[in-house]
GROMACS .gro file of C-alpha atoms in nm:
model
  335
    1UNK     CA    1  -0.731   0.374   1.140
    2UNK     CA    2  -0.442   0.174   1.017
    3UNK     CA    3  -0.095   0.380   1.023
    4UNK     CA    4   0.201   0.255   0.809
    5UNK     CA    5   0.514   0.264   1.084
    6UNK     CA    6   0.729   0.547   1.108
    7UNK     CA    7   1.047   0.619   1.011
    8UNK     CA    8   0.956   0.378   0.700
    9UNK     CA    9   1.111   0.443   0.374
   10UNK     CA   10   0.950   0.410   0.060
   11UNK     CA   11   1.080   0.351  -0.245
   12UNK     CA   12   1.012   0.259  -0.615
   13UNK     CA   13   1.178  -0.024  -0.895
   14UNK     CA   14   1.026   0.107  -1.233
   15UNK     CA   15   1.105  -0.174  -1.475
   16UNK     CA   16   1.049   0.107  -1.819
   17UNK     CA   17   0.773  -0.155  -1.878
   18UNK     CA   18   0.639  -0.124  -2.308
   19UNK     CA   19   0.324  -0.065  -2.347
   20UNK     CA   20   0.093  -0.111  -2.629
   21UNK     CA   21   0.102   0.128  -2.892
   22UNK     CA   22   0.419   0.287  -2.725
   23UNK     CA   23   0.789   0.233  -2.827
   24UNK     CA   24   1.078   0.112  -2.601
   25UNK     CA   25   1.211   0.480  -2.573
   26UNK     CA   26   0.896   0.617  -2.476
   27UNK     CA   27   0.903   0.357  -2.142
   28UNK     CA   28   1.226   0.511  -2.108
   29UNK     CA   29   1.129   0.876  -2.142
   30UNK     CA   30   0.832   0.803  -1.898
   31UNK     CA   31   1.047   0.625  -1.635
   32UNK     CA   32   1.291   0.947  -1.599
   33UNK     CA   33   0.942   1.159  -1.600
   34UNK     CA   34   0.870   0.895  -1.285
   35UNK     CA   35   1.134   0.963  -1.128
   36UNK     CA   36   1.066   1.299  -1.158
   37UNK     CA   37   0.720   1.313  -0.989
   38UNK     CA   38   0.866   1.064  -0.702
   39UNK     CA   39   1.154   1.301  -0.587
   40UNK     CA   40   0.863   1.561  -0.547
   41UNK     CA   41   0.620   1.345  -0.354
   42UNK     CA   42   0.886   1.228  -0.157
   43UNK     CA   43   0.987   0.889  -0.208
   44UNK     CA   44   1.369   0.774  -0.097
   45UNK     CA   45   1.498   0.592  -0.400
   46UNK     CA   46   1.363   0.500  -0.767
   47UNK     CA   47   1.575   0.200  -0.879
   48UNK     CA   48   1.572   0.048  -1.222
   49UNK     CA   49   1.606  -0.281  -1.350
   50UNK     CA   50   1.850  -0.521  -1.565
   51UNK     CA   51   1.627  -0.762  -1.849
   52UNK     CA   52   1.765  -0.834  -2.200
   53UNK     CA   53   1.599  -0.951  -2.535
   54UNK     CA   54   1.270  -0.914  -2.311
   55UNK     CA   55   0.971  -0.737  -2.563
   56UNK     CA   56   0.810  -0.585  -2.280
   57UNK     CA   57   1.071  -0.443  -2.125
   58UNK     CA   58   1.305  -0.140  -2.216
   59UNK     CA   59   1.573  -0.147  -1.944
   60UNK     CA   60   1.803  -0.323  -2.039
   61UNK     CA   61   2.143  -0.142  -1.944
   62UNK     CA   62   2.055   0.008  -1.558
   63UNK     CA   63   2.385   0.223  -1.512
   64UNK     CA   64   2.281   0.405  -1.829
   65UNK     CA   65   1.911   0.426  -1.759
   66UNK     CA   66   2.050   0.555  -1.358
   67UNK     CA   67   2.252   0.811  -1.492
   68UNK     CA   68   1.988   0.960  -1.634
   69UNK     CA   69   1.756   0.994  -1.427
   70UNK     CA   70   2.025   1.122  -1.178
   71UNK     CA   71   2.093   1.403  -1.419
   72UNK     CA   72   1.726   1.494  -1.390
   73UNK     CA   73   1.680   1.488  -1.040
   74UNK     CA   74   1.782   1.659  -0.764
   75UNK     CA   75   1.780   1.488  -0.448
   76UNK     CA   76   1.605   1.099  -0.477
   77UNK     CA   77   1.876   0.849  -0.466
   78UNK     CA   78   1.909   0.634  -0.782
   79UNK     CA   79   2.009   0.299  -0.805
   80UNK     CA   80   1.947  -0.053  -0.970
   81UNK     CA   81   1.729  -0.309  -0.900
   82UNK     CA   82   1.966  -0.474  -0.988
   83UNK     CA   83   2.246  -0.544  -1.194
   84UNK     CA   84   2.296  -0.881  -1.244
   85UNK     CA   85   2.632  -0.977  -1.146
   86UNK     CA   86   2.656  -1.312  -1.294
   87UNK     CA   87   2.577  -1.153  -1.623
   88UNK     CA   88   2.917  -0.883  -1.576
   89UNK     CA   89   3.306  -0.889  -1.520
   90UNK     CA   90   3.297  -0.686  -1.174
   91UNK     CA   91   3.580  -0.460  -1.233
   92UNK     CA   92   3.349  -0.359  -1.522
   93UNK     CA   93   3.081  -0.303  -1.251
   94UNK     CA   94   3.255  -0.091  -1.018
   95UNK     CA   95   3.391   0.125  -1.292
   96UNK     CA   96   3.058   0.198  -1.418
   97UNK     CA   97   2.915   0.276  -1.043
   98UNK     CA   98   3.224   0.434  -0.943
   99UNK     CA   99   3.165   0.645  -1.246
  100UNK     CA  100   2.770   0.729  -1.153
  101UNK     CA  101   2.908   0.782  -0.764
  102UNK     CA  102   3.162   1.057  -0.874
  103UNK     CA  103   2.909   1.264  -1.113
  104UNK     CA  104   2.619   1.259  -0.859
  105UNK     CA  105   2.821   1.230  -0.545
  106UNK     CA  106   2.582   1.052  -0.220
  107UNK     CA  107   2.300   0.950  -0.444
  108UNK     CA  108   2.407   0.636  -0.612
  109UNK     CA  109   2.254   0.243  -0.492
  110UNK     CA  110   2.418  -0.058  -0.645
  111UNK     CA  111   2.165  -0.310  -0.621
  112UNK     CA  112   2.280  -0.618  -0.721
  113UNK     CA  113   2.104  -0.975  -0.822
  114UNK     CA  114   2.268  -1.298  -0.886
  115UNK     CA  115   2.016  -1.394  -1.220
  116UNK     CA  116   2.203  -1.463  -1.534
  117UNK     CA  117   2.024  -1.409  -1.884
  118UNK     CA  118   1.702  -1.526  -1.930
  119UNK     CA  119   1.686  -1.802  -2.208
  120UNK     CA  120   1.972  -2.004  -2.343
  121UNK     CA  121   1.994  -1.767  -2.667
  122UNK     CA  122   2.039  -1.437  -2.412
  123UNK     CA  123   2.324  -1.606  -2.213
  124UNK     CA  124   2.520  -1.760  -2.491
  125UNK     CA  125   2.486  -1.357  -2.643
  126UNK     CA  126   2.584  -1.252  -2.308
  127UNK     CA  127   2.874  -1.522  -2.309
  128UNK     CA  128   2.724  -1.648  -2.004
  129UNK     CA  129   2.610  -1.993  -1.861
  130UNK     CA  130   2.306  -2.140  -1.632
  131UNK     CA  131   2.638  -2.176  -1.374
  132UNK     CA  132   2.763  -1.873  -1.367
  133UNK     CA  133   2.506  -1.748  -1.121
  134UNK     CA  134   2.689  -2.017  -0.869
  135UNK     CA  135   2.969  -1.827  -0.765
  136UNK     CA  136   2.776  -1.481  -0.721
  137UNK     CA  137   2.919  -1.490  -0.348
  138UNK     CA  138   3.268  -1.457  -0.511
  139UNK     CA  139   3.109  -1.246  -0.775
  140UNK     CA  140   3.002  -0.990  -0.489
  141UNK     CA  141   3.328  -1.007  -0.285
  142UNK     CA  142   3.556  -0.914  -0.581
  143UNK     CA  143   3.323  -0.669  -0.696
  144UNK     CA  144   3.311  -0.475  -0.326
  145UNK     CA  145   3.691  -0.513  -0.299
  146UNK     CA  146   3.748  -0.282  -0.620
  147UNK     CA  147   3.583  -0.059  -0.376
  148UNK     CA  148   3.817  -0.086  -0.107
  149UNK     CA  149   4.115  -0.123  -0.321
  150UNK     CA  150   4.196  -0.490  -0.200
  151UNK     CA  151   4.140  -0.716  -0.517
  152UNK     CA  152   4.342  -1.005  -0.555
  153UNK     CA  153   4.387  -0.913  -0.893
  154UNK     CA  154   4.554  -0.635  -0.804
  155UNK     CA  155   4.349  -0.407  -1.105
  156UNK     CA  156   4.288  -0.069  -0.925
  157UNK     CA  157   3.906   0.030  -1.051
  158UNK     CA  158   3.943   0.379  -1.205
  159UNK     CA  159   3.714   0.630  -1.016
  160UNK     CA  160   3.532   0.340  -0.804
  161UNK     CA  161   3.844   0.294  -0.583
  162UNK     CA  162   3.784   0.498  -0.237
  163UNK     CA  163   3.423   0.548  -0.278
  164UNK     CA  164   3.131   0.414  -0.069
  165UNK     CA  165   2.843   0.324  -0.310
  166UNK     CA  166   2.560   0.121  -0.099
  167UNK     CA  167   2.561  -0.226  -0.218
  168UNK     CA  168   2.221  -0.374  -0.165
  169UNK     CA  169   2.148  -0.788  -0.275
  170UNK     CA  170   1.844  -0.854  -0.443
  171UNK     CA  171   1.782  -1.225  -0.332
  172UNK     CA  172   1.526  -1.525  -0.223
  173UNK     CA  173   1.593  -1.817  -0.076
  174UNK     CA  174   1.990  -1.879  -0.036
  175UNK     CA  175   2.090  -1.531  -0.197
  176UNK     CA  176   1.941  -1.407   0.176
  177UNK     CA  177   2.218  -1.604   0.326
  178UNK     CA  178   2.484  -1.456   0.093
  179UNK     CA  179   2.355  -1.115   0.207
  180UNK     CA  180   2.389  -1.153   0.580
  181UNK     CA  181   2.693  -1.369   0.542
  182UNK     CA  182   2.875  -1.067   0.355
  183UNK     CA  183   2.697  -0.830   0.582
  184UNK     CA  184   2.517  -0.622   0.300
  185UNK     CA  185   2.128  -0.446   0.320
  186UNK     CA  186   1.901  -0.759   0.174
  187UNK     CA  187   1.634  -0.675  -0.090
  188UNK     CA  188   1.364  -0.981  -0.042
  189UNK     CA  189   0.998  -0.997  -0.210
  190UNK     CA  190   0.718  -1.075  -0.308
  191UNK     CA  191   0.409  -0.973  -0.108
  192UNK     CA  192   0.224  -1.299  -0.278
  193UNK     CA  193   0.465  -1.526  -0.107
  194UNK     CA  194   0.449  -1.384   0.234
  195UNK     CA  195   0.562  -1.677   0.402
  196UNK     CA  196   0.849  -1.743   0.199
  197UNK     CA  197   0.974  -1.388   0.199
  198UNK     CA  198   0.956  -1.392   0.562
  199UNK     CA  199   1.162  -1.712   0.593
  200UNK     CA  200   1.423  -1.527   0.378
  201UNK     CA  201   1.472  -1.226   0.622
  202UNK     CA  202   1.501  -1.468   0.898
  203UNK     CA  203   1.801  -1.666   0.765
  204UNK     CA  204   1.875  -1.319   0.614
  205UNK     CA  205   1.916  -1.138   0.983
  206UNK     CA  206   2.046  -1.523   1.162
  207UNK     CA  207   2.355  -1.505   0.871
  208UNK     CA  208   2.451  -1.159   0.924
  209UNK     CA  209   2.804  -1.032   1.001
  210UNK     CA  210   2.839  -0.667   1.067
  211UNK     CA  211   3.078  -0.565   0.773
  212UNK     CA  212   3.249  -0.237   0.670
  213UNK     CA  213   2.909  -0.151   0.463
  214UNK     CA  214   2.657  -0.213   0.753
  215UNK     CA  215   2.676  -0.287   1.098
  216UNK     CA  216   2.334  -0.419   1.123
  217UNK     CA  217   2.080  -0.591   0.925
  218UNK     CA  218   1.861  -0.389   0.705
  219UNK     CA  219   1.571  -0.476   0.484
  220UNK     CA  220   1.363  -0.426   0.202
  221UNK     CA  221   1.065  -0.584   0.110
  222UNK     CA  222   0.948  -0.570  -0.216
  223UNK     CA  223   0.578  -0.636  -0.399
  224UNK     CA  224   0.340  -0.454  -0.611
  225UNK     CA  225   0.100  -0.186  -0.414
  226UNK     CA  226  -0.194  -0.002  -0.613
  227UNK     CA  227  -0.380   0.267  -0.476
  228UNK     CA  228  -0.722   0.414  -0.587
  229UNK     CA  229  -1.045   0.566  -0.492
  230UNK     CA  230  -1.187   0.225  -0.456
  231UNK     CA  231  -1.117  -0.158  -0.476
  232UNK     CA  232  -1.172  -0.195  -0.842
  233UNK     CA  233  -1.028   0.110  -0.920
  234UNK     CA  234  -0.709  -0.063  -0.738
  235UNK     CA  235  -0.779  -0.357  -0.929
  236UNK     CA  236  -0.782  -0.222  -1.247
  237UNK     CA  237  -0.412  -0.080  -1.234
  238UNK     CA  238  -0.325  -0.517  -1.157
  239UNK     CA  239  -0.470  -0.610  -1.498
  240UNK     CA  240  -0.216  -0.520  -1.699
  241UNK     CA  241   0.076  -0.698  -1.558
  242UNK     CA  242  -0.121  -0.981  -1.458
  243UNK     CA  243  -0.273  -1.083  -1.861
  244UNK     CA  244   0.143  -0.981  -1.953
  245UNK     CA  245   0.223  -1.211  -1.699
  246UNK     CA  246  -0.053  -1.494  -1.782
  247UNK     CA  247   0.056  -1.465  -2.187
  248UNK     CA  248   0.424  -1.512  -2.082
  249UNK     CA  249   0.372  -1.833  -1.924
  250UNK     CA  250   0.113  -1.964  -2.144
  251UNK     CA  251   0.282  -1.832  -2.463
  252UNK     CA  252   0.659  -1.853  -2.377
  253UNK     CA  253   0.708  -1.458  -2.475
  254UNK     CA  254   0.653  -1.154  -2.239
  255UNK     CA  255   0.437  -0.879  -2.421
  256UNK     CA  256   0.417  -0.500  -2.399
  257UNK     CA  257   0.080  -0.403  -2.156
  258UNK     CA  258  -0.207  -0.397  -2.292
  259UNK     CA  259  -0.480  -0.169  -2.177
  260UNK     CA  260  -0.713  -0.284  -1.904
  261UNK     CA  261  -1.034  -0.262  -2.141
  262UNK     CA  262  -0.914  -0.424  -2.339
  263UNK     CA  263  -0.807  -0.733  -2.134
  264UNK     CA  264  -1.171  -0.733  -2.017
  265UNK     CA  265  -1.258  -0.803  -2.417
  266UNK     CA  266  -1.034  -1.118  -2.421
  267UNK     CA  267  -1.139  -1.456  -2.484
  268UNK     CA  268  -0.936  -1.624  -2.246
  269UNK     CA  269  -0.849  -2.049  -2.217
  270UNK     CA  270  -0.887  -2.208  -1.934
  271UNK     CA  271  -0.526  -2.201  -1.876
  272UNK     CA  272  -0.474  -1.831  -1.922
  273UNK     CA  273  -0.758  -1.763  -1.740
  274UNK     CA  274  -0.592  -1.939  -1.439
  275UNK     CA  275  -0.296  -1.799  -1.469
  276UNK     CA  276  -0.435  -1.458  -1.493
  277UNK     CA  277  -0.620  -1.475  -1.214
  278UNK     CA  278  -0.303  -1.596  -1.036
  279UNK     CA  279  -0.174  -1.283  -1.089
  280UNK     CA  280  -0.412  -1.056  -0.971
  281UNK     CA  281  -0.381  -1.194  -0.598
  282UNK     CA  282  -0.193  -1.160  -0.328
  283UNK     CA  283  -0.029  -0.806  -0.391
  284UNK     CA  284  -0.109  -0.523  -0.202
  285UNK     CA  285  -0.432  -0.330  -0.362
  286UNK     CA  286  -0.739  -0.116  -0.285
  287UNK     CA  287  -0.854   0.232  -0.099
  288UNK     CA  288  -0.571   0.462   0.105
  289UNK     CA  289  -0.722   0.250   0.456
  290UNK     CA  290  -0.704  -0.087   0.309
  291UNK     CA  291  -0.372  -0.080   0.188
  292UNK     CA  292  -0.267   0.137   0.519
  293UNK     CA  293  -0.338  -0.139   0.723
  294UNK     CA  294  -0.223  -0.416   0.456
  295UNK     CA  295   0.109  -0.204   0.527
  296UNK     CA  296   0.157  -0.207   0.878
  297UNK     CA  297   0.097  -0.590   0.900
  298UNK     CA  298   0.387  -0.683   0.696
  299UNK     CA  299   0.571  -0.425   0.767
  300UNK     CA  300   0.547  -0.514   1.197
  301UNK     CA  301   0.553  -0.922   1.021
  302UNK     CA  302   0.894  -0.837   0.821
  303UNK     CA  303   1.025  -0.598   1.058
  304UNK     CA  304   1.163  -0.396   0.739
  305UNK     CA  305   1.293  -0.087   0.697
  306UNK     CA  306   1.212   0.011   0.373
  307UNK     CA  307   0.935  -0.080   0.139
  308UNK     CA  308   1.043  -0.108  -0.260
  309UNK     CA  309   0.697  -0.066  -0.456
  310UNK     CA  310   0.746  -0.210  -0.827
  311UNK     CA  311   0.403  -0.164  -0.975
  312UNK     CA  312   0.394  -0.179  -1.336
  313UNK     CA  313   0.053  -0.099  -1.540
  314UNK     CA  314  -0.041   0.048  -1.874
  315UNK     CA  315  -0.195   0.328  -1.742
  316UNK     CA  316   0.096   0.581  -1.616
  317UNK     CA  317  -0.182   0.857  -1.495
  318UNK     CA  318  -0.329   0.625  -1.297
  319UNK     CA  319   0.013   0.476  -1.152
  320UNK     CA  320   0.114   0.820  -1.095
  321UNK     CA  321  -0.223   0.902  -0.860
  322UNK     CA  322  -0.109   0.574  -0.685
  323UNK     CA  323   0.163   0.672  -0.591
  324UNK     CA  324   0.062   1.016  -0.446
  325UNK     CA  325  -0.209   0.829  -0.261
  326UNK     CA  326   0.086   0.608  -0.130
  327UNK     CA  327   0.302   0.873  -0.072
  328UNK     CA  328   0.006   1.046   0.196
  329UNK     CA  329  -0.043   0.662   0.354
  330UNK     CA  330   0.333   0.642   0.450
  331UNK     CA  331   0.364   1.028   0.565
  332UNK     CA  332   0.598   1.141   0.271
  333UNK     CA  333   0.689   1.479   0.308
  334UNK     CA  334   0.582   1.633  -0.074
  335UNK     CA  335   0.912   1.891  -0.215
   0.00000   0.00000   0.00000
């Protein structure tokens, strides 16, 4: 039988996805109950994302949502997947995580990605612009020296200053480069573009300078990864996401998940049905063996360190028994 590589981390994004017939502080509610049940099956991290004026999605301010879930946990490092940088001042940035770092001391990530809003309406309410996401290599290096107390601008970030809070880059393509080049731990996915993510963690690991927050490269690879009893079982926790997914690009709005059932009702065009079908494939799904061995190939492909699962589906039971069905393929150790 297939065995996922050892010492590999595992780890979870939880995006506090809506679902139908659910408010946006009920995602909430359930992603700190996540985060919960993780820390006790054993995962390393839980991470939580950045989207604004997005209907299916509840995160929208990730320090805030962090915090929280830090103050309900014990021991699972929290962090963001990500803050988008472009989208912030980054003295504002390291206040906030220097802030998180000194109330739940050697448990705080700062995940960062270099998106900026959305749609033109989001950035010109974020006071932001399609360019701004340009310069998130000088973004990054003024945020990191607030850290180390070496801005040019000679602001001293009040309680960030002095503390070491992991910066991690969320990236594809030439954010893999700005990783290695300022010689920080890369975050690179999907699963569904294999190929691409592994040309990323190449030109990720060929950049790389050792710098005072890692001496070596380290990586993440991140994709969906459902679990079940059986193949359709596995399937059925993909549905969700995948019809959101399909509407979004067919309809121009992302919706809150609907049920599997009832996806299985829908009268689909021929363009949604295409797109839906898009999404179901390529992401790691089926029985505890299957997705064992679906593991340890792009694991040994990626060489990666750490595996960042970010499976969203209507049905939170049935994520939840996912996830404890992960936790036994990659040798978690249960609290």
């Amino acid at each position: 039988m297939s065995t996922v590589p050892e010492p590999t981390r595992f780890s979870v994004l939880d995006r506090s996805r809506t679902r139908e017939g659910h408010t946006g502080p009920d995602a909430l509610r359930d992603t700190v109950a996540l985060a919960q049940d993780l820390e006790r099956l054993g995962y390393h991290r839980i991470w939580v994302s950045e989207h604004h004026g997005v209907p299916g999605v509840a995160g929208s301010a990730p320090t805030v949502l962090a915090a929280a879930i830090a103050a309900a946990t014990r021991t699972i490092r929290v962090g963001t997947g990500g803050v988008m940088l472009p989208n912030h001042q980054p003295l504002v940035v390291a206040e906030q995580f220097g802030v998180l770092e000194s109330l739940f001391p050697g448990r705080i990530d700062m995940g960062l990605g270099r998106s900026v809003g959305f749609t033109d309406g989001v950035r010109r309410a974020l006071g932001r612009d399609k360019d701004d996401a340009d310069d998130f290599a000088g973004q990054l290096e003024e945020l990191l020296a607030f850290f180390t107390g070496t801005s040019a601008t000679r602001v001293h970030a009040r309680p960030a200053e002095g503390l070491t809070v992991p910066p991690f880059v969320l990236a594809m393509g030439e954010g893999a480069s700005i990783a290695g080049r300022a010689g920080l731990p890369l975050v690179i996915g999907d699963f569904r573009s294999r190929e691409k993510m592994l040309r990323g963690i190449d030109r990720y690991r060929a950049d790389f300078r050792p710098s005072a927050w890692a001496d070596e490269p380290y990586v993440v690879i991140s994709g969906t990864v459902a679990v079940a009893g059986s193949e359709p079982e596995a399937r059925r926790l993909l549905v969700p996401e995948a019809w959101s997914m399909a509407y979004a690009r067919t309809h121009g709005t992302f919706p809150p998940l609907p049920p599997a059932e009832r996806v299985a009702t829908l009268e689909m065009t021929a363009k949604e049905r295409e797109e839906y079908e898009s999404g179901l494939r390529g992401h790691i799904a089926g029985t505890e063996h299957q997705v064992a061995s679906e593991l340890e190939a792009v694991i040994k492909d990626s060489g990666a360190q750490e595996v960042l699962v970010t499976t969203s589906t209507y049905d939170r039971e049935g994520l939840l028994e996912s996830y404890r069905r992960l936790a036994r393929v990659a040798h978690l150790t249960a609290t």
